[in-house]
Short mmCIF file of C-alpha atoms in Angstrom, two decimals:
data_model
loop_
_atom_site.label_atom_id
_atom_site.label_comp_id
_atom_site.label_asym_id
_atom_site.label_seq_id
_atom_site.Cartn_x
_atom_site.Cartn_y
_atom_site.Cartn_z
CA MET A 148 -55.10 -44.70 17.12
CA ILE A 149 -57.75 -43.92 14.52
CA GLU A 150 -60.93 -45.96 14.67
CA GLY A 151 -60.78 -48.75 12.10
CA MET A 152 -57.02 -48.41 11.63
CA VAL A 153 -56.21 -51.93 12.86
CA VAL A 154 -58.85 -53.43 10.57
CA GLU A 155 -57.36 -51.59 7.61
CA ASP A 156 -53.74 -52.41 8.52
CA SER A 157 -53.39 -54.94 5.69
CA THR A 158 -53.81 -52.04 3.26
CA GLY A 159 -50.75 -50.22 4.64
CA ILE A 160 -52.80 -47.32 6.02
CA SER A 161 -51.32 -47.64 9.53
CA ALA A 162 -47.79 -47.35 8.15
CA LEU A 163 -48.77 -44.34 6.05
CA ALA A 164 -50.43 -42.63 9.02
CA LYS A 165 -47.10 -42.68 10.89
CA VAL A 166 -45.60 -40.33 8.30
CA LEU A 167 -48.76 -38.53 7.13
CA PRO A 168 -51.15 -37.68 9.99
CA PRO A 169 -54.79 -38.08 8.89
CA ASP A 170 -56.18 -35.66 11.48
CA LEU A 171 -57.42 -33.22 8.81
CA GLY A 172 -58.89 -35.97 6.66
CA ALA A 173 -62.49 -37.20 6.49
CA ASP A 174 -64.49 -40.20 5.35
CA GLU A 175 -65.43 -39.39 1.76
CA GLU A 176 -68.50 -41.66 1.99
CA ILE A 177 -68.24 -42.73 -1.61
CA ASP A 178 -70.96 -44.79 -3.25
CA TRP A 179 -68.60 -47.57 -4.29
CA SER A 180 -71.30 -49.43 -6.23
CA ALA A 181 -71.88 -46.33 -8.36
CA ALA A 182 -68.12 -45.82 -8.76
CA GLU A 183 -67.64 -49.42 -9.84
CA ALA A 184 -70.51 -49.07 -12.32
CA ARG A 185 -69.01 -45.87 -13.74
CA TRP A 186 -65.52 -47.31 -14.21
CA GLY A 187 -66.41 -50.96 -14.80
CA THR A 188 -64.12 -52.26 -12.07
CA ARG A 189 -63.63 -52.71 -8.36
CA PHE A 190 -60.99 -50.52 -6.70
CA PRO A 191 -57.88 -51.40 -4.71
CA ARG A 192 -58.58 -51.91 -1.02
CA ASP A 193 -55.80 -49.52 -0.05
CA TYR A 194 -57.43 -46.71 -2.05
CA MET A 195 -60.82 -47.45 -0.48
CA ALA A 196 -59.24 -47.43 2.99
CA PHE A 197 -57.45 -44.18 2.18
CA MET A 198 -60.71 -42.53 1.13
CA SER A 199 -62.48 -43.69 4.31
CA ILE A 200 -59.76 -42.19 6.54
CA TYR A 201 -58.16 -39.31 4.62
CA GLY A 202 -60.68 -38.64 1.86
CA ALA A 203 -59.76 -36.64 -1.24
CA GLY A 204 -57.43 -33.73 -0.61
CA SER A 205 -53.76 -32.90 -0.88
CA PHE A 206 -50.37 -32.65 0.79
CA ALA A 207 -47.07 -31.16 -0.38
CA GLU A 208 -48.49 -30.40 -3.85
CA VAL A 209 -49.79 -33.96 -4.27
CA GLY A 210 -53.56 -34.24 -4.72
CA ILE A 211 -55.71 -37.36 -4.37
CA LEU A 212 -58.77 -37.57 -6.63
CA MET A 213 -62.28 -38.97 -6.20
CA PRO A 214 -63.83 -41.55 -8.56
CA LEU A 215 -67.13 -39.61 -8.71
CA PRO A 216 -67.97 -35.88 -8.58
CA LYS A 217 -69.33 -34.16 -5.46
CA GLU A 218 -70.87 -30.79 -4.72
CA TYR A 219 -68.29 -28.23 -3.72
CA ILE A 220 -68.03 -24.77 -2.14
CA GLN A 221 -65.51 -22.88 -4.30
CA TRP A 222 -63.70 -25.08 -6.80
CA ASP A 223 -64.08 -28.55 -8.24
CA PRO A 224 -61.81 -30.83 -6.15
CA GLY A 225 -61.29 -33.11 -9.15
CA THR A 226 -62.17 -36.65 -10.13
CA PHE A 227 -60.54 -39.44 -12.11
CA GLU A 228 -62.30 -38.26 -15.28
CA GLU A 229 -60.16 -35.45 -16.69
CA GLU A 230 -56.77 -36.71 -15.50
CA THR A 231 -57.39 -40.23 -16.78
CA GLU A 232 -58.12 -38.75 -20.20
CA ASN A 233 -54.98 -36.58 -19.96
CA ALA A 234 -52.76 -39.54 -19.07
CA ARG A 235 -54.17 -41.73 -21.84
CA ASP A 236 -53.84 -38.91 -24.38
CA THR A 237 -50.23 -38.33 -23.30
CA TRP A 238 -49.36 -42.00 -23.81
CA GLU A 239 -50.93 -42.00 -27.28
CA MET A 240 -49.32 -38.68 -28.22
CA LEU A 241 -45.88 -40.06 -27.30
CA GLY A 242 -46.56 -43.23 -29.25
CA GLY A 243 -45.76 -45.35 -26.20
CA GLN A 244 -42.45 -45.72 -24.42
CA GLU A 245 -39.62 -48.21 -24.83
CA GLY A 246 -39.73 -50.93 -22.21
CA LEU A 247 -43.43 -50.49 -21.43
CA ASP A 248 -46.22 -52.34 -23.22
CA ILE A 249 -49.37 -50.48 -22.20
CA ASP A 250 -52.86 -50.24 -23.62
CA PRO A 251 -53.95 -46.66 -22.80
CA ASP A 252 -57.40 -47.97 -21.83
CA ASP A 253 -55.66 -49.69 -18.87
CA ILE A 254 -54.50 -46.35 -17.43
CA LEU A 255 -56.66 -44.96 -14.60
CA ALA A 256 -55.64 -41.78 -12.78
CA TRP A 257 -56.02 -41.40 -9.00
CA GLY A 258 -53.87 -38.36 -8.25
CA ILE A 259 -52.07 -35.29 -9.57
CA THR A 260 -49.24 -32.99 -8.59
CA SER A 261 -48.61 -29.31 -9.21
CA GLY A 262 -45.80 -30.55 -11.49
CA PRO A 263 -48.19 -31.39 -13.19
CA ASP A 264 -47.60 -35.14 -12.98
CA ILE A 265 -50.49 -37.59 -13.16
CA LEU A 266 -50.51 -40.50 -10.71
CA CYS A 267 -52.22 -43.57 -12.13
CA TRP A 268 -52.80 -47.27 -11.80
CA LEU A 269 -52.05 -49.76 -14.56
CA THR A 270 -55.22 -51.84 -14.41
CA THR A 271 -54.27 -54.94 -16.42
CA ASP A 272 -54.45 -57.36 -13.45
CA SER A 273 -57.93 -58.74 -12.73
CA ASP A 274 -57.29 -58.14 -9.01
CA PRO A 275 -57.24 -54.38 -8.28
CA ASP A 276 -55.08 -54.99 -5.20
CA ASN A 277 -52.30 -55.96 -7.61
CA TRP A 278 -52.46 -52.78 -9.70
CA PRO A 279 -49.04 -51.07 -9.78
CA VAL A 280 -48.61 -47.30 -9.77
CA LEU A 281 -47.85 -45.63 -13.09
CA VAL A 282 -46.54 -42.06 -12.96
CA CYS A 283 -47.04 -39.84 -15.98
CA GLY A 284 -44.25 -37.36 -15.27
CA ARG A 285 -44.46 -34.04 -17.07
CA HIS A 286 -40.92 -32.90 -16.20
CA THR A 287 -39.27 -36.08 -14.99
CA ARG A 288 -36.50 -38.22 -16.47
CA ASP A 289 -39.00 -40.62 -18.07
CA ASP A 290 -42.43 -39.70 -19.35
CA PHE A 291 -43.95 -42.83 -17.77
CA THR A 292 -42.53 -44.81 -14.85
CA LEU A 293 -43.98 -47.99 -13.37
CA PHE A 294 -43.71 -48.71 -9.63
CA PRO A 295 -44.46 -52.28 -8.46
CA CYS A 296 -46.54 -51.31 -5.44
CA GLY A 297 -49.96 -49.96 -4.59
CA MET A 298 -51.00 -46.35 -4.11
CA VAL A 299 -50.65 -46.22 -0.30
CA GLU A 300 -47.21 -47.85 -0.31
CA PHE A 301 -46.11 -45.51 -3.11
CA LEU A 302 -47.14 -42.49 -1.04
CA ARG A 303 -45.40 -43.86 2.08
CA ARG A 304 -42.13 -44.39 0.20
CA LEU A 305 -42.48 -40.98 -1.40
CA LEU A 306 -42.84 -39.31 1.99
CA LEU A 307 -39.85 -41.21 3.37
CA ASP A 308 -37.77 -40.11 0.36
CA GLU A 309 -37.00 -43.69 -0.64
CA TYR A 310 -36.99 -43.06 -4.40
CA ASP A 311 -33.84 -42.19 -6.31
CA PRO A 312 -34.31 -40.43 -8.60
CA TYR A 313 -37.32 -38.66 -7.13
CA PRO A 314 -40.29 -39.70 -9.32
CA LEU A 315 -42.24 -36.43 -9.37
CA SER A 316 -41.78 -32.96 -10.83
CA ILE A 317 -42.31 -31.15 -7.53
CA VAL A 318 -39.76 -29.93 -5.01
CA ARG A 319 -39.50 -31.99 -1.83
CA GLY A 320 -40.40 -29.87 1.18
CA PRO A 321 -40.75 -30.16 4.97
CA SER A 322 -43.03 -32.69 6.69
CA PRO A 323 -46.44 -32.23 5.04
CA ARG A 324 -49.96 -32.10 6.43
CA TYR A 325 -52.78 -33.79 4.58
CA VAL A 326 -55.81 -31.51 4.32
CA HIS A 327 -59.20 -32.71 3.06
CA TRP A 328 -60.51 -30.71 0.10
CA LEU A 329 -63.61 -29.52 1.99
CA GLU A 330 -61.47 -28.18 4.85
CA GLN A 331 -59.24 -26.42 2.30
CA GLN A 332 -62.24 -24.72 0.72
CA LYS A 333 -63.70 -23.67 4.09
CA ARG A 334 -60.36 -22.13 5.08
CA ARG A 335 -59.98 -20.34 1.76
CA LYS A 336 -63.49 -18.89 2.02
CA ALA A 337 -62.63 -17.65 5.53
CA GLY A 338 -59.51 -15.87 4.23
CA LEU A 339 -57.11 -18.45 5.65
CA ASP A 340 -54.26 -20.34 4.03
CA ARG A 341 -55.76 -23.64 2.94
CA TYR A 342 -52.87 -25.71 4.29
CA SER A 343 -51.65 -23.92 7.42
CA GLY A 344 -54.97 -22.44 8.49
CA GLU A 345 -53.21 -19.13 9.14
CA PRO A 346 -54.51 -15.79 7.78
CA ARG A 347 -53.43 -15.25 4.19
CA SER A 348 -50.88 -12.46 3.72
CA THR A 349 -52.17 -9.31 2.06
CA HIS A 350 -48.66 -8.53 0.76
CA HIS A 351 -47.66 -9.46 -2.78
#
């Protein structure tokens, strides 16, 4: 049992940890006051709990972003900034989508895939804990798809393959490991595969 897991159980983190071990995660130690000032809003409690246990990082070609930039070793691990702009620009470029009434200013990105899909919240509710997930799918059936659940529950269902059709543009693989971005960069610098931790092959 991870310290603090019971306290955070209402956020769904305990259920997620059963299918996505957080052993290679880390507390991101985010200045939430600064993040709230930057984005003009509080954040969902499940996202805050996720960042305190897993931190930013990735699994199975799904990456979780930070609300504020941090110093890095080799490459910028990514923040909300660029992907939020990309998702809003995509909505405006498409001229909206039938069945969805969305102000692009209410789109806030929290994740990406190698697809490259953009994982967002729709922030219209005054309570961030009620923000649903909005997927901007680059090669999916619909350009934008709304899921009536929070980020952590969306990830749990994704890992348990409960969506039909699959909502992302990536290929479903074997049971993933979540690896914090800093651990990935340390491994890469040491000549190791950033996910497995094994030496990278020299063959092409």
